Short mmCIF file of C-alpha atoms in Angstrom, two decimals:
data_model
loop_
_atom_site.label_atom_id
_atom_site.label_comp_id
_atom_site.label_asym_id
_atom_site.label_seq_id
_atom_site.Cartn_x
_atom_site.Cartn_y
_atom_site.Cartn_z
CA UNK A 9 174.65 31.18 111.32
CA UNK A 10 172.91 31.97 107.93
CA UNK A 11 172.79 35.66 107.20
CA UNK A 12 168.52 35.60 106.85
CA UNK A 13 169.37 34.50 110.94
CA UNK A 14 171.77 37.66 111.80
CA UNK A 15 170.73 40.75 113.12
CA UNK A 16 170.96 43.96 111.54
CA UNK A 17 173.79 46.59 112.69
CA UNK A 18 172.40 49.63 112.79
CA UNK A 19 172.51 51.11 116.12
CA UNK A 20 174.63 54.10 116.60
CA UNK A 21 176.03 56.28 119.57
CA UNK A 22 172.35 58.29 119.53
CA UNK A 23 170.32 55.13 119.35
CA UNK A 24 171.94 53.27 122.18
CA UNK A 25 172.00 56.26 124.13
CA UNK A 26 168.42 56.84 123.54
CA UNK A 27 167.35 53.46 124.04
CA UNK A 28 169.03 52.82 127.35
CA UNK A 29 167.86 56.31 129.01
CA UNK A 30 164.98 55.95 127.56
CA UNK A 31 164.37 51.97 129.20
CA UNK A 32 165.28 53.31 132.57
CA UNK A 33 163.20 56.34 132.76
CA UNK A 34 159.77 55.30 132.05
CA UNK A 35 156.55 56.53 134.01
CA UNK A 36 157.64 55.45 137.38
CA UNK A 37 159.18 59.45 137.80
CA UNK A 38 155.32 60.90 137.15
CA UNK A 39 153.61 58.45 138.83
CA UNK A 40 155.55 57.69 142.01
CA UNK A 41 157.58 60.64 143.02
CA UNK A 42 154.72 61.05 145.56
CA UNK A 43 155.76 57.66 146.84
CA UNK A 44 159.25 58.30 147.39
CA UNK A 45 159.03 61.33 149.10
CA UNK A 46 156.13 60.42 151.69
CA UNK A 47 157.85 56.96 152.33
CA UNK A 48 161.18 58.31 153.21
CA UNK A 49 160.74 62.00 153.12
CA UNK A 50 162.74 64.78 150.16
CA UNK A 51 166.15 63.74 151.37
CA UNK A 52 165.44 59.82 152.35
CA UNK A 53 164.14 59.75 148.83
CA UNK A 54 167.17 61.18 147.21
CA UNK A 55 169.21 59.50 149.66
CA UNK A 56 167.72 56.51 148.38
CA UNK A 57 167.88 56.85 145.06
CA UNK A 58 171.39 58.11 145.28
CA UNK A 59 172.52 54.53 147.05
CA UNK A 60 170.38 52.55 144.20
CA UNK A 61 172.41 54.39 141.89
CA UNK A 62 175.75 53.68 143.10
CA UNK A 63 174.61 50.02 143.30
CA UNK A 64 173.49 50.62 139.51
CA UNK A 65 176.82 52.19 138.53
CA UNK A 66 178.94 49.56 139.97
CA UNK A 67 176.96 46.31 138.25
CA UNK A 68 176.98 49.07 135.42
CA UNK A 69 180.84 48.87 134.89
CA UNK A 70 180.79 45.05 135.41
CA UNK A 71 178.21 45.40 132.45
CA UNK A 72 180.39 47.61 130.58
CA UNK A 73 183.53 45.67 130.60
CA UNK A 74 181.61 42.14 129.76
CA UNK A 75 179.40 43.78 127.03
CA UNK A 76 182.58 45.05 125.28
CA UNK A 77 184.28 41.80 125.33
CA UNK A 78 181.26 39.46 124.54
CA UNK A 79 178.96 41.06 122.30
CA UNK A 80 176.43 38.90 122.03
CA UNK A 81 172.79 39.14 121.86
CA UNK A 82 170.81 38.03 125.09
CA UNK A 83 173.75 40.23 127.41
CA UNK A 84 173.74 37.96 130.95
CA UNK A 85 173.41 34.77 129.03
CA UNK A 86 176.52 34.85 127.40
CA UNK A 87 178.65 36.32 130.26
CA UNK A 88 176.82 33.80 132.87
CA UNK A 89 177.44 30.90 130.79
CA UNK A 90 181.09 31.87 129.84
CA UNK A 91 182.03 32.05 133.46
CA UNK A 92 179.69 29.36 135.00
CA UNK A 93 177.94 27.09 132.57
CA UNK A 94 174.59 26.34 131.61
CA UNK A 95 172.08 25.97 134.35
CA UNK A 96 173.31 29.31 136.23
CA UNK A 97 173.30 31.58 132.67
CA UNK A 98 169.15 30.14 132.36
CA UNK A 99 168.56 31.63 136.26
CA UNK A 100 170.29 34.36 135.52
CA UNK A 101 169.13 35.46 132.39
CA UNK A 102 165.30 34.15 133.32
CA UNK A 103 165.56 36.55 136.11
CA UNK A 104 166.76 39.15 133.58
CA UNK A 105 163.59 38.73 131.76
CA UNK A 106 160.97 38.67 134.27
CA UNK A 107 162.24 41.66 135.29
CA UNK A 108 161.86 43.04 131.99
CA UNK A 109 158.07 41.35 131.63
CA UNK A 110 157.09 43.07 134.70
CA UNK A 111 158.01 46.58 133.85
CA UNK A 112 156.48 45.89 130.04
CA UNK A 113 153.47 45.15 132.55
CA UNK A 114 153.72 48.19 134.55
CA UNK A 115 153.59 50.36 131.57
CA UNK A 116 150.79 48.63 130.54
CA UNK A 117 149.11 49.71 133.49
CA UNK A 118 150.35 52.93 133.80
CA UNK A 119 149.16 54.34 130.57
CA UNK A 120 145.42 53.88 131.53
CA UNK A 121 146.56 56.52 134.58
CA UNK A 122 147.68 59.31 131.97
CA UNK A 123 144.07 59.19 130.57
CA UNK A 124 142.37 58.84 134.13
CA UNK A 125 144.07 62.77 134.74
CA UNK A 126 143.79 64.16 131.48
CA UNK A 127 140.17 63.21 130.53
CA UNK A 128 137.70 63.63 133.43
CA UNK A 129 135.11 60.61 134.55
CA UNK A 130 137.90 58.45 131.79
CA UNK A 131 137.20 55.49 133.56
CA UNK A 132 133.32 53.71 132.36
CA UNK A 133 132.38 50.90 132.12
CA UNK A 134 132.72 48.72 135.97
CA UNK A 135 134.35 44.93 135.42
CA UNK A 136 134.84 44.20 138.75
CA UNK A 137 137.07 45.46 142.50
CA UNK A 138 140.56 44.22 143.05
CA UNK A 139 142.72 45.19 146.31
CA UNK A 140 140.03 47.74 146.70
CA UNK A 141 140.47 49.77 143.33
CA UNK A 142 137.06 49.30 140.68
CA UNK A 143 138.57 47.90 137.21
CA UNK A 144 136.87 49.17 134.47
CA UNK A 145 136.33 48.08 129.88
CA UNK A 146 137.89 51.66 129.47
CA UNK A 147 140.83 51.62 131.97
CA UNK A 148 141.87 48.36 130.91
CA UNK A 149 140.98 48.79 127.51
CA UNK A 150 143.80 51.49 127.00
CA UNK A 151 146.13 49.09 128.49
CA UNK A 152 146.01 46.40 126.11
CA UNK A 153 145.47 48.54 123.08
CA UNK A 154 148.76 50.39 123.49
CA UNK A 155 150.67 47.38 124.78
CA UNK A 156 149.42 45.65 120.78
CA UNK A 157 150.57 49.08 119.57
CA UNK A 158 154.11 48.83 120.92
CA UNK A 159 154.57 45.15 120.34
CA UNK A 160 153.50 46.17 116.69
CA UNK A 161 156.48 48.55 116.45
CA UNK A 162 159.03 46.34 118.23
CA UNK A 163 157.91 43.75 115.53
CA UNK A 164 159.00 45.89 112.52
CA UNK A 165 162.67 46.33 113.20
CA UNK A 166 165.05 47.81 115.84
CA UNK A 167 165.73 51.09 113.59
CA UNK A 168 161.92 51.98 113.73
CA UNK A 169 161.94 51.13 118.02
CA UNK A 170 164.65 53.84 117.85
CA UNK A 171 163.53 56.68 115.87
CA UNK A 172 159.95 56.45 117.96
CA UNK A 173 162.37 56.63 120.88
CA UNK A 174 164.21 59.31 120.35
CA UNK A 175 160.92 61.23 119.20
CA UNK A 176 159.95 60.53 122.77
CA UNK A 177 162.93 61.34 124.63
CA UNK A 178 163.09 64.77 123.13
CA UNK A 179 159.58 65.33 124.73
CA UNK A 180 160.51 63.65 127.43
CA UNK A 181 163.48 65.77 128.19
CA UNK A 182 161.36 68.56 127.50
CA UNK A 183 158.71 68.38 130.16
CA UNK A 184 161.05 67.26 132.79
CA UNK A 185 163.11 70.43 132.32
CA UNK A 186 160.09 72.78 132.61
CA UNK A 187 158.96 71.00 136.23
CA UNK A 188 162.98 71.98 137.45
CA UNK A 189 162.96 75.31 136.15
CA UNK A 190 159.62 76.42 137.41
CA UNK A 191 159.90 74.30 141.12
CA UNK A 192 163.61 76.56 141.05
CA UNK A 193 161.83 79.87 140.44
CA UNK A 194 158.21 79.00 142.51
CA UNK A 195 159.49 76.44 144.96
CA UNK A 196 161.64 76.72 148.29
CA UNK A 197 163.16 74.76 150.40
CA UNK A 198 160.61 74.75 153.41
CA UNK A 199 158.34 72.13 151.40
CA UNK A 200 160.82 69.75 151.33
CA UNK A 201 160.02 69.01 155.21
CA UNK A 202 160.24 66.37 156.60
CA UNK A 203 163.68 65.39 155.00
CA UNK A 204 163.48 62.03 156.31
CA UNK A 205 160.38 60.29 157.14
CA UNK A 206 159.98 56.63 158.74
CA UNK A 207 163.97 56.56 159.75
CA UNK A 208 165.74 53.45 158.38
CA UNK A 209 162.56 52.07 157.56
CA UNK A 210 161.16 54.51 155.10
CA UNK A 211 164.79 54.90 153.89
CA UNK A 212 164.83 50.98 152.59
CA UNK A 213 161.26 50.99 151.09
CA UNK A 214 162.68 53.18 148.60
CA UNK A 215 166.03 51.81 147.97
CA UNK A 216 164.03 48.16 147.17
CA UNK A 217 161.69 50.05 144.52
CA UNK A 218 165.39 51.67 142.96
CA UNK A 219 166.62 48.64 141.48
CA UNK A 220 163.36 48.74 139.24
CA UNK A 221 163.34 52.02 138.34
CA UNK A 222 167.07 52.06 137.16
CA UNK A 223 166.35 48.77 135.16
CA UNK A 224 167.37 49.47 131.26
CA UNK A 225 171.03 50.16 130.99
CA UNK A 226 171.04 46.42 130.70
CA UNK A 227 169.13 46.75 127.51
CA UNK A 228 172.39 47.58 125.68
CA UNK A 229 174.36 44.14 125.80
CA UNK A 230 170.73 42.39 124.87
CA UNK A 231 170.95 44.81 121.45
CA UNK A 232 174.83 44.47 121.38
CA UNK A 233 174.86 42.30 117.68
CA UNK A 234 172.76 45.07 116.54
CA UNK A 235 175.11 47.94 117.09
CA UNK A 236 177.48 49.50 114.64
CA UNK A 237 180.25 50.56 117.15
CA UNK A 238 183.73 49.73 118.69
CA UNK A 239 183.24 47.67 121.09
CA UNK A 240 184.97 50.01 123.84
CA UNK A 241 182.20 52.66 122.85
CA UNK A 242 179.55 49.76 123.95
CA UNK A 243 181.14 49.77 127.76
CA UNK A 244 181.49 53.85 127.96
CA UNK A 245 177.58 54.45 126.82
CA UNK A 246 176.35 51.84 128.69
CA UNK A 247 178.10 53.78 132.28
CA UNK A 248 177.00 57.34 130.55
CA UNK A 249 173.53 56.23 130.50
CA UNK A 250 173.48 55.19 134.23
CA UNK A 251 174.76 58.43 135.45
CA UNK A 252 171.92 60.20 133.11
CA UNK A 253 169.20 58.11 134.79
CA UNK A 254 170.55 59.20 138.31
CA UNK A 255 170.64 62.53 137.42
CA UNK A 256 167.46 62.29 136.44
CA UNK A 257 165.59 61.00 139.19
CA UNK A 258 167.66 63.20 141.85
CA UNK A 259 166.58 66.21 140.23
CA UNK A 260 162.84 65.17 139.96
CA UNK A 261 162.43 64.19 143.73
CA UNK A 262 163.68 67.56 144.50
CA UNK A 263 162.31 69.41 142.24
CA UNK A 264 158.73 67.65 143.32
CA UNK A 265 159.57 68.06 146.94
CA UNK A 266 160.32 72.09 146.72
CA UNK A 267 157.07 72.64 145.36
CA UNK A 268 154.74 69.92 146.90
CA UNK A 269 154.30 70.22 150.58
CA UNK A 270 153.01 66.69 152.72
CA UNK A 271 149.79 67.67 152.50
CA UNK A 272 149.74 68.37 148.42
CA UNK A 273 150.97 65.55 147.59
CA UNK A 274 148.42 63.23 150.17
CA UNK A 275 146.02 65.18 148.11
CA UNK A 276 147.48 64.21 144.62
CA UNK A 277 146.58 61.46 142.59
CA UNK A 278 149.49 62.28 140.08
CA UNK A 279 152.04 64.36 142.02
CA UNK A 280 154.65 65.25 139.51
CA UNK A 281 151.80 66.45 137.39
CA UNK A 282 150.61 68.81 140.25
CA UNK A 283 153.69 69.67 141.13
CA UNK A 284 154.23 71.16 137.54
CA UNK A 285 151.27 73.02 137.81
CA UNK A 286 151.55 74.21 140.83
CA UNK A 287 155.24 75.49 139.55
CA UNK A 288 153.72 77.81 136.80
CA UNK A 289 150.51 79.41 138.80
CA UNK A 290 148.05 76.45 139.20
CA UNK A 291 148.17 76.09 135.17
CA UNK A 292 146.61 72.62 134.16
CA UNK A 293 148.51 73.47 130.74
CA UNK A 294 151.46 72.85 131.99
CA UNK A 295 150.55 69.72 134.50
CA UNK A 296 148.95 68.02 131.10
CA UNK A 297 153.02 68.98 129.23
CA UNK A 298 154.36 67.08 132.13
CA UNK A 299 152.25 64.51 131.47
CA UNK A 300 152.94 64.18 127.94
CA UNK A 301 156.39 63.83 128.84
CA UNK A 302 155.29 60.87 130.97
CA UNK A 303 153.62 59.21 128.11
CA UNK A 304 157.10 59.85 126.44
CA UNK A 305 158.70 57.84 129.29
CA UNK A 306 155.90 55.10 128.88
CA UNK A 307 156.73 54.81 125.11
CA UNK A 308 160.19 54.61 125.82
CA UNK A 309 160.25 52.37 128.80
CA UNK A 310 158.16 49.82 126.76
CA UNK A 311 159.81 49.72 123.35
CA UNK A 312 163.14 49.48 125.13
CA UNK A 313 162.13 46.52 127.30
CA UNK A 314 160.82 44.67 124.42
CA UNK A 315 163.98 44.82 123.05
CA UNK A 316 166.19 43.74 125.82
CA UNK A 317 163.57 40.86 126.84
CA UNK A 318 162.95 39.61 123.43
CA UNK A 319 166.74 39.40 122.78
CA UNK A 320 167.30 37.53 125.93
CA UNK A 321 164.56 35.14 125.20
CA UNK A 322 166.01 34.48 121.82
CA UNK A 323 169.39 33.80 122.93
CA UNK A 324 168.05 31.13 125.62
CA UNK A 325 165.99 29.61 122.56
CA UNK A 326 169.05 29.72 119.92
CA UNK A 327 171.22 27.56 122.82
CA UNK A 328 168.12 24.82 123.02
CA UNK A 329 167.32 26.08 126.68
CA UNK A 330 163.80 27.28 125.73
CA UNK A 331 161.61 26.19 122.23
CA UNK A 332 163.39 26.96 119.10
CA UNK A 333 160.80 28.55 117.25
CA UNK A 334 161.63 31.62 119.56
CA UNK A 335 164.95 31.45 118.23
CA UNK A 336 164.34 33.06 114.60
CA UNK A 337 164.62 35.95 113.32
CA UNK A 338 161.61 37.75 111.27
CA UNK A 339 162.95 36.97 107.26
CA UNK A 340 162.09 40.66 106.52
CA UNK A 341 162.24 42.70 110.05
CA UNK A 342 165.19 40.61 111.13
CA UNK A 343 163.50 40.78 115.04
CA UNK A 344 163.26 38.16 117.25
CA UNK A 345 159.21 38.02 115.88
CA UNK A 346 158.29 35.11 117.60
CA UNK A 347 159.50 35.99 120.76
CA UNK A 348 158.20 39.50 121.53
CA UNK A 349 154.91 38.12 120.49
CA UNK A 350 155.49 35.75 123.44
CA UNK A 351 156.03 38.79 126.35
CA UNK A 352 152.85 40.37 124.46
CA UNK A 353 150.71 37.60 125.46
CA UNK A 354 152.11 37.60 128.90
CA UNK A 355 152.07 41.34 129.31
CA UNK A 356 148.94 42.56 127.72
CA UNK A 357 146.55 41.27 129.97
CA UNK A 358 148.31 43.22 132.82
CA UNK A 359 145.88 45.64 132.60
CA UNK A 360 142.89 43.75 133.99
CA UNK A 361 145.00 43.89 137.40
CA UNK A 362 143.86 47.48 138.11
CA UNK A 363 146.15 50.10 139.56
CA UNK A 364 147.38 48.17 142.39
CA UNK A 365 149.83 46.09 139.89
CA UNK A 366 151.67 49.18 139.67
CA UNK A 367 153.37 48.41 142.86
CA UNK A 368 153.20 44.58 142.56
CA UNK A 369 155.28 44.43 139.28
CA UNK A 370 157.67 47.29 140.99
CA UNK A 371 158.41 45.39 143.98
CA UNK A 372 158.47 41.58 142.28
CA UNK A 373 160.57 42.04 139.07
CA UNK A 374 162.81 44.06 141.29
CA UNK A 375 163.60 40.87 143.26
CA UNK A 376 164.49 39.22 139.75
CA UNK A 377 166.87 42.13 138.85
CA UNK A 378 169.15 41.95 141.40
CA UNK A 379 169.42 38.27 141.56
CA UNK A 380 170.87 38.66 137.61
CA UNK A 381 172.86 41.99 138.52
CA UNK A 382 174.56 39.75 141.71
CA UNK A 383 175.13 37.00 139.29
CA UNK A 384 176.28 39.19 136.42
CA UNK A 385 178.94 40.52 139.24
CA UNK A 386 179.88 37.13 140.12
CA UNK A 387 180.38 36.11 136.19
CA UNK A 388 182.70 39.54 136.32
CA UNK A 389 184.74 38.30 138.81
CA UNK A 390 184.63 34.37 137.54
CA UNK A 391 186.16 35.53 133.98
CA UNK A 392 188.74 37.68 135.61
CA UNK A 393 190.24 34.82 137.40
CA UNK A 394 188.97 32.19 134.82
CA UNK A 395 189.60 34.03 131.55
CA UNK A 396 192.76 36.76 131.99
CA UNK A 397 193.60 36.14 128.04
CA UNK A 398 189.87 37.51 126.83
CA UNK A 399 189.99 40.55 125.19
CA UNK A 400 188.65 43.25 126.42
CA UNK A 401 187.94 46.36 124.95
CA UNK A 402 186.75 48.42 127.82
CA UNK A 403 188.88 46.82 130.90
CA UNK A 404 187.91 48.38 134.69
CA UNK A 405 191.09 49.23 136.47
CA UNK A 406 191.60 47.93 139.88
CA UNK A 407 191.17 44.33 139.25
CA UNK A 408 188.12 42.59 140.84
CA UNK A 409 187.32 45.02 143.79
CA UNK A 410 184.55 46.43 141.82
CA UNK A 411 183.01 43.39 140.73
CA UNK A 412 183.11 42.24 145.18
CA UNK A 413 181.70 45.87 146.10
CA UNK A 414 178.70 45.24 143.42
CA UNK A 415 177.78 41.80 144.85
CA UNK A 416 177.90 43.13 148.75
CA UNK A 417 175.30 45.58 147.60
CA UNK A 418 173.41 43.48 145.32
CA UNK A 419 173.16 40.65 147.85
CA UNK A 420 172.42 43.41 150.62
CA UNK A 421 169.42 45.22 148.43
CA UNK A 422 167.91 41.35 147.88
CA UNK A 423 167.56 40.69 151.79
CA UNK A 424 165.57 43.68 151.94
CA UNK A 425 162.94 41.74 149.59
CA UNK A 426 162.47 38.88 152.48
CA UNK A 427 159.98 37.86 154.74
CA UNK A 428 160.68 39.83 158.00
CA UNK A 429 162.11 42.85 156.65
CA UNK A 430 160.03 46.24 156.76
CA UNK A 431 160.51 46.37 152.99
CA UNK A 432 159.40 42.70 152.28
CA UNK A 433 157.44 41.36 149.56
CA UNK A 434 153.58 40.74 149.97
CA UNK A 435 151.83 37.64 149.19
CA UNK A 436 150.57 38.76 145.83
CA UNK A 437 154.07 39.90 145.16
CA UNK A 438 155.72 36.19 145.67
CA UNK A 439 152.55 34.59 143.86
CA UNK A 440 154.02 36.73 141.19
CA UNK A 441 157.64 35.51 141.66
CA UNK A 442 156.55 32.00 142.52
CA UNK A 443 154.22 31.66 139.24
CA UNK A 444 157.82 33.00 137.10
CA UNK A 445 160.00 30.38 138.97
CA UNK A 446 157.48 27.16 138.03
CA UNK A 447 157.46 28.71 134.48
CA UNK A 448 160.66 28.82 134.45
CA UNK A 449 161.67 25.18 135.28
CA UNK A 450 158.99 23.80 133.50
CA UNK A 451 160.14 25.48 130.32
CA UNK A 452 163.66 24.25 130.95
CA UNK A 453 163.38 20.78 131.05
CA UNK A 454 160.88 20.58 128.21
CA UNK A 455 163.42 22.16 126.02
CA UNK A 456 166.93 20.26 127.94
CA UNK A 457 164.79 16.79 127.22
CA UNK A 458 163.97 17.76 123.87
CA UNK A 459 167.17 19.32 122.55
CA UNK A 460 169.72 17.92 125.13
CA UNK A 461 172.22 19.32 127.43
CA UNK A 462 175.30 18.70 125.18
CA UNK A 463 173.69 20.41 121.94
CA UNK A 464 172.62 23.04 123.78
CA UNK A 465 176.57 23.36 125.51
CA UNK A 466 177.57 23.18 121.41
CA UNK A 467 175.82 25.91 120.28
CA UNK A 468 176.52 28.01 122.82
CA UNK A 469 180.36 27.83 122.54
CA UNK A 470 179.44 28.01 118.43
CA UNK A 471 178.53 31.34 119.34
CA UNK A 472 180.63 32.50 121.95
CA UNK A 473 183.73 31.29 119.62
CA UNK A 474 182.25 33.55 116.63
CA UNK A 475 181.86 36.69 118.29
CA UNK A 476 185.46 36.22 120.02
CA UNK A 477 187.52 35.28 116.55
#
């Protein structure tokens, strides 16, 4: 590979750190705490979260130990392909990317929300009603303006996504530790009735929402031929990050829950906001710090995704599975240009969905995440049997038992996604996944007729044999 078609190292301990936990925290914490909790009750919810996160951490080290020893750009490609071949690393990594689309969607449409509670009567302007919620020029208008804005930035270079991350993250961090100290001093734990709400029901609502919300620690292997460290270090963030992220969202349901009571929260329209306010006196202030904070986790959430699903769309495109010209590199930026224009066009319109997307691209790229996570699991195991040689720089003791436990809960969270379930997809939601399938084929074959199955074998194994010599 020519050097004007190499990425720049320059990510180091702070960076990945910040971009990861920054990917997986988002907006979703402000906007649907209130969610959680009513769904499944204070406990159900962290009960919930709590079982989504060991399900994280254990396809987390299967992650860790992979993106040490292959560190190649595009992550699940490369470890899907080593261990299984072509046609399952393009499901697996085309899953990885519409889930990454559909939460650059959902900030897209969250951001309009921040505005709706800071600026009163916001939304002007009436398009027209969808699922019941009025769409209107200024609502959606926000949308697309900051999803240009962030594109923008991911176009200029990975170093400038991370320093506007890590600006972010620090005000981030910020608000979130205001909400737990004040719901600690303010709160008590008489709100946080009814602990569990809906029995098993309620319980797996949430969990099927988790794998969404967790999404980003898989950012790192995407960015891993941009990162300037051991490769060992690579595995140990990547697990460090998941453990922040469950920390995180743990402490925020029960921080919320102390403070909110049932009926505050049926009365909220942004609960973690209120539930900041409430925590310092009624003090709007404060509710509007929070929500600056959750712009921080929109900014982050977005840049980061842009990353990871531009990277995995360029490594498809560099192995001839999808068109070329979203294989290059920007001559100056060295980004993968071409390509993160591509999710702009597919994510900026998001917007003119209204509100109601928020849950639609929850529930739907969900589905796609843990279909990649089960088959990332599966590659684990593949390549311990297949591969025993490959180096590997941060090796999981204990052979393959945590690569089986990973795909039992993988494979049990996707059956909660299916038609009969309580927590099953709507309509709208597998129009969604449906529409990202066909996409998906069509784009294959067009580029396997073009470019052909054995170049596209060649180059992959080109690369695989570069990073490994």
């Amino acid at each position: 590979m020519s050097n004007n078609q190499q990425f720049l190292k320059v990510l180091g301990k702070k960076d990945v750190l910040a971009l990861a936990f920054g990917a997986m925290i988002g907006w979703g914490w402000v906007v649907s705490s209130g969610t959680w909790i009513t769904e499944a009750g204070s406990i159900g919810a962290v009960s919930a979260f709590a079982i989504g996160g060991v399900l994280v951490l254990l396809i987390g080290l299967t992650y860790a130990e992979l993106s040490s020893a292959l560190p190649l750009a595009g992550g699940e490609f490369v470890f899907s392909y080593q261990a299984m071949g072509r046609l399952p690393s393009f499901i697996t990594t085309w899953a990885v990317i519409f889930g990454y689309v559909s939460v650059i969607a959902f900030e897209a449409v969250a951001l309009p929300t921040v505005f709706e509670y800071i600026i009163p009567s916001f939304s002007q302007g009436y398009l027209y009603t969808i699922a019941g919620w009025d769409v209107t020029i200024t609502w959606a208008s926000v949308g697309i303006i900051g999803s240009i804005i962030v594109a923008w930035i991911n176009y200029r270079g990975i170093k400038l996504t991370t320093v506007v991350t890590f600006l972010f993250i620090v005000l981030l961090l910020i608000s979130g530790l205001l909400l737990l100290t004040g719901s600690t001093i303010s709160g008590n734990f008489a709100n946080m009735e009814p602990l569990f709400e809906q029995g098993i029901g309620g319980l797996l609502t949430v969990i099927i929402m988790t794998p969404f919300f967790f999404v980003g620690f898989d950012v790192i292997p995407q960015a891993a031929e941009e990162i300037n460290l051991p490769k060992k270090r690579i595995g140990q963030l990547l697990i460090i990050s998941v453990i922040m992220a469950v920390v995180w969202y743990i402490s925020i349901i029960i921080g919320v829950s102390m403070v909110m009571t049932p009926g505050d929260i049926a009365n909220s329209n942004l609960v973690t906001a209120d539930a900041m306010a409430k925590s310092f006196g009624g003090s709007q202030v404060m509710a509007n710090i929070l929500v600056l904070g959750g712009i921080g986790g929109i900014v982050t959430s977005w840049l980061g995704f842009y990353v990871g699903g531009s990277r995995a769309i360029y490594a498809l495109a560099r192995a001839g599975m999808l068109p070329k010209l979203l294989g290059e590199l920007h001559p100056k930026y060295k980004t993968p240009y071409k390509a993160i224009m591509l999710i702009a066009v597919l994510s900026t319109a998001a917007p003119l969905l209204g509100r109601p997307a928020l849950v639609w691209f929850v529930n739907a790229g969900g589905l796609g995440l843990v279909i990649a996570w089960t088959m990332v699991a599966l590659s684990f195991i593949i390549l311990r049997k297949k591969a025993p040689e490959m180096n590997r720089p941060y090796k999981l003791p204990g052979g393959t038992v945590i690569g089986w436990f990973a795909i039992i809960m993988a494979l049990g969270i996707t059956t909660l996604y299916l038609p009969g379930m309580p927590s099953a997809l709507t309509l709208v939601e597998w129009i969604i996944s449906g529409f990202w399938l066909l996409l998906g084929i069509i784009l294959y074959n067009l580029s396997m007729k073009k470019y052909g199955k054995e170049n596209a074998d060649r180059l992959i194994k080109k690369e695989i044999k570069r990073v490994l010599e």
